[in-house]
């Protein structure tokens, strides 16, 4: 059933990352300055914010869609 499919899909996901206000401001500032940062820039941003690279890449997609 549809409910079973959704339940199985939810189990495969890892925990959600909570982005704190200061991290969000850092991401906004960085992506406003350079909407398409290189991998090296994204690596630095991940280290500076303490967020995993996966979160940086997802955030980039969200910002570009707005």
PDB file of C-alpha atoms in Angstrom:
ATOM      1  CA  UNK A   1       0.000   0.000   0.000  1.00  0.00           C
ATOM      2  CA  UNK A   2       0.957   3.648  -0.300  1.00  0.00           C
ATOM      3  CA  UNK A   3       1.344   3.972   3.496  1.00  0.00           C
ATOM      4  CA  UNK A   4       3.772   1.019   3.591  1.00  0.00           C
ATOM      5  CA  UNK A   5       5.850   2.525   0.770  1.00  0.00           C
ATOM      6  CA  UNK A   6       6.069   5.849   2.605  1.00  0.00           C
ATOM      7  CA  UNK A   7       7.025   4.135   5.865  1.00  0.00           C
ATOM      8  CA  UNK A   8       9.806   2.183   4.110  1.00  0.00           C
ATOM      9  CA  UNK A   9      11.096   5.347   2.423  1.00  0.00           C
ATOM     10  CA  UNK A  10      11.242   7.134   5.791  1.00  0.00           C
ATOM     11  CA  UNK A  11      13.306   4.349   7.341  1.00  0.00           C
ATOM     12  CA  UNK A  12      16.037   4.672   4.699  1.00  0.00           C
ATOM     13  CA  UNK A  13      16.705   8.318   5.506  1.00  0.00           C
ATOM     14  CA  UNK A  14      19.198   9.408   8.102  1.00  0.00           C
ATOM     15  CA  UNK A  15      18.519  11.956  10.790  1.00  0.00           C
ATOM     16  CA  UNK A  16      17.662  15.484   9.690  1.00  0.00           C
ATOM     17  CA  UNK A  17      20.233  18.194  10.207  1.00  0.00           C
ATOM     18  CA  UNK A  18      19.172  21.235  12.171  1.00  0.00           C
ATOM     19  CA  UNK A  19      20.773  24.374  10.783  1.00  0.00           C
ATOM     20  CA  UNK A  20      21.365  26.992  13.450  1.00  0.00           C
ATOM     21  CA  UNK A  21      20.761  30.684  12.771  1.00  0.00           C
ATOM     22  CA  UNK A  22      24.460  31.592  12.524  1.00  0.00           C
ATOM     23  CA  UNK A  23      25.076  28.698  10.114  1.00  0.00           C
ATOM     24  CA  UNK A  24      22.163  29.802   7.953  1.00  0.00           C
ATOM     25  CA  UNK A  25      23.502  33.359   7.837  1.00  0.00           C
ATOM     26  CA  UNK A  26      26.924  32.049   6.778  1.00  0.00           C
ATOM     27  CA  UNK A  27      25.311  29.988   4.011  1.00  0.00           C
ATOM     28  CA  UNK A  28      23.186  32.894   2.779  1.00  0.00           C
ATOM     29  CA  UNK A  29      26.171  35.225   2.722  1.00  0.00           C
ATOM     30  CA  UNK A  30      28.355  32.714   0.890  1.00  0.00           C
ATOM     31  CA  UNK A  31      25.751  31.839  -1.743  1.00  0.00           C
ATOM     32  CA  UNK A  32      24.803  35.484  -2.285  1.00  0.00           C
ATOM     33  CA  UNK A  33      28.454  36.241  -3.016  1.00  0.00           C
ATOM     34  CA  UNK A  34      28.887  33.220  -5.268  1.00  0.00           C
ATOM     35  CA  UNK A  35      25.733  31.330  -6.353  1.00  0.00           C
ATOM     36  CA  UNK A  36      27.777  28.462  -7.836  1.00  0.00           C
ATOM     37  CA  UNK A  37      30.746  27.853  -5.522  1.00  0.00           C
ATOM     38  CA  UNK A  38      33.436  25.377  -6.489  1.00  0.00           C
ATOM     39  CA  UNK A  39      33.910  22.126  -4.595  1.00  0.00           C
ATOM     40  CA  UNK A  40      36.866  23.687  -2.790  1.00  0.00           C
ATOM     41  CA  UNK A  41      34.699  26.615  -1.680  1.00  0.00           C
ATOM     42  CA  UNK A  42      31.929  24.236  -0.564  1.00  0.00           C
ATOM     43  CA  UNK A  43      34.486  22.204   1.408  1.00  0.00           C
ATOM     44  CA  UNK A  44      35.637  25.355   3.178  1.00  0.00           C
ATOM     45  CA  UNK A  45      32.059  26.392   3.856  1.00  0.00           C
ATOM     46  CA  UNK A  46      31.332  22.940   5.321  1.00  0.00           C
ATOM     47  CA  UNK A  47      34.339  23.242   7.638  1.00  0.00           C
ATOM     48  CA  UNK A  48      33.510  26.835   8.615  1.00  0.00           C
ATOM     49  CA  UNK A  49      29.878  26.041   9.429  1.00  0.00           C
ATOM     50  CA  UNK A  50      30.497  22.597  10.902  1.00  0.00           C
ATOM     51  CA  UNK A  51      27.882  21.150   8.545  1.00  0.00           C
ATOM     52  CA  UNK A  52      28.372  18.055   6.374  1.00  0.00           C
ATOM     53  CA  UNK A  53      29.025  18.600   2.662  1.00  0.00           C
ATOM     54  CA  UNK A  54      25.680  16.951   1.886  1.00  0.00           C
ATOM     55  CA  UNK A  55      23.895  19.737   3.746  1.00  0.00           C
ATOM     56  CA  UNK A  56      25.888  22.415   1.914  1.00  0.00           C
ATOM     57  CA  UNK A  57      24.923  20.904  -1.453  1.00  0.00           C
ATOM     58  CA  UNK A  58      21.253  20.573  -0.521  1.00  0.00           C
ATOM     59  CA  UNK A  59      21.204  24.145   0.799  1.00  0.00           C
ATOM     60  CA  UNK A  60      22.671  25.296  -2.512  1.00  0.00           C
ATOM     61  CA  UNK A  61      19.777  23.679  -4.386  1.00  0.00           C
ATOM     62  CA  UNK A  62      17.215  25.263  -2.091  1.00  0.00           C
ATOM     63  CA  UNK A  63      18.750  28.732  -2.494  1.00  0.00           C
ATOM     64  CA  UNK A  64      18.931  28.407  -6.285  1.00  0.00           C
ATOM     65  CA  UNK A  65      15.260  27.409  -6.483  1.00  0.00           C
ATOM     66  CA  UNK A  66      14.086  30.547  -4.645  1.00  0.00           C
TER      67      UNK A  66
END
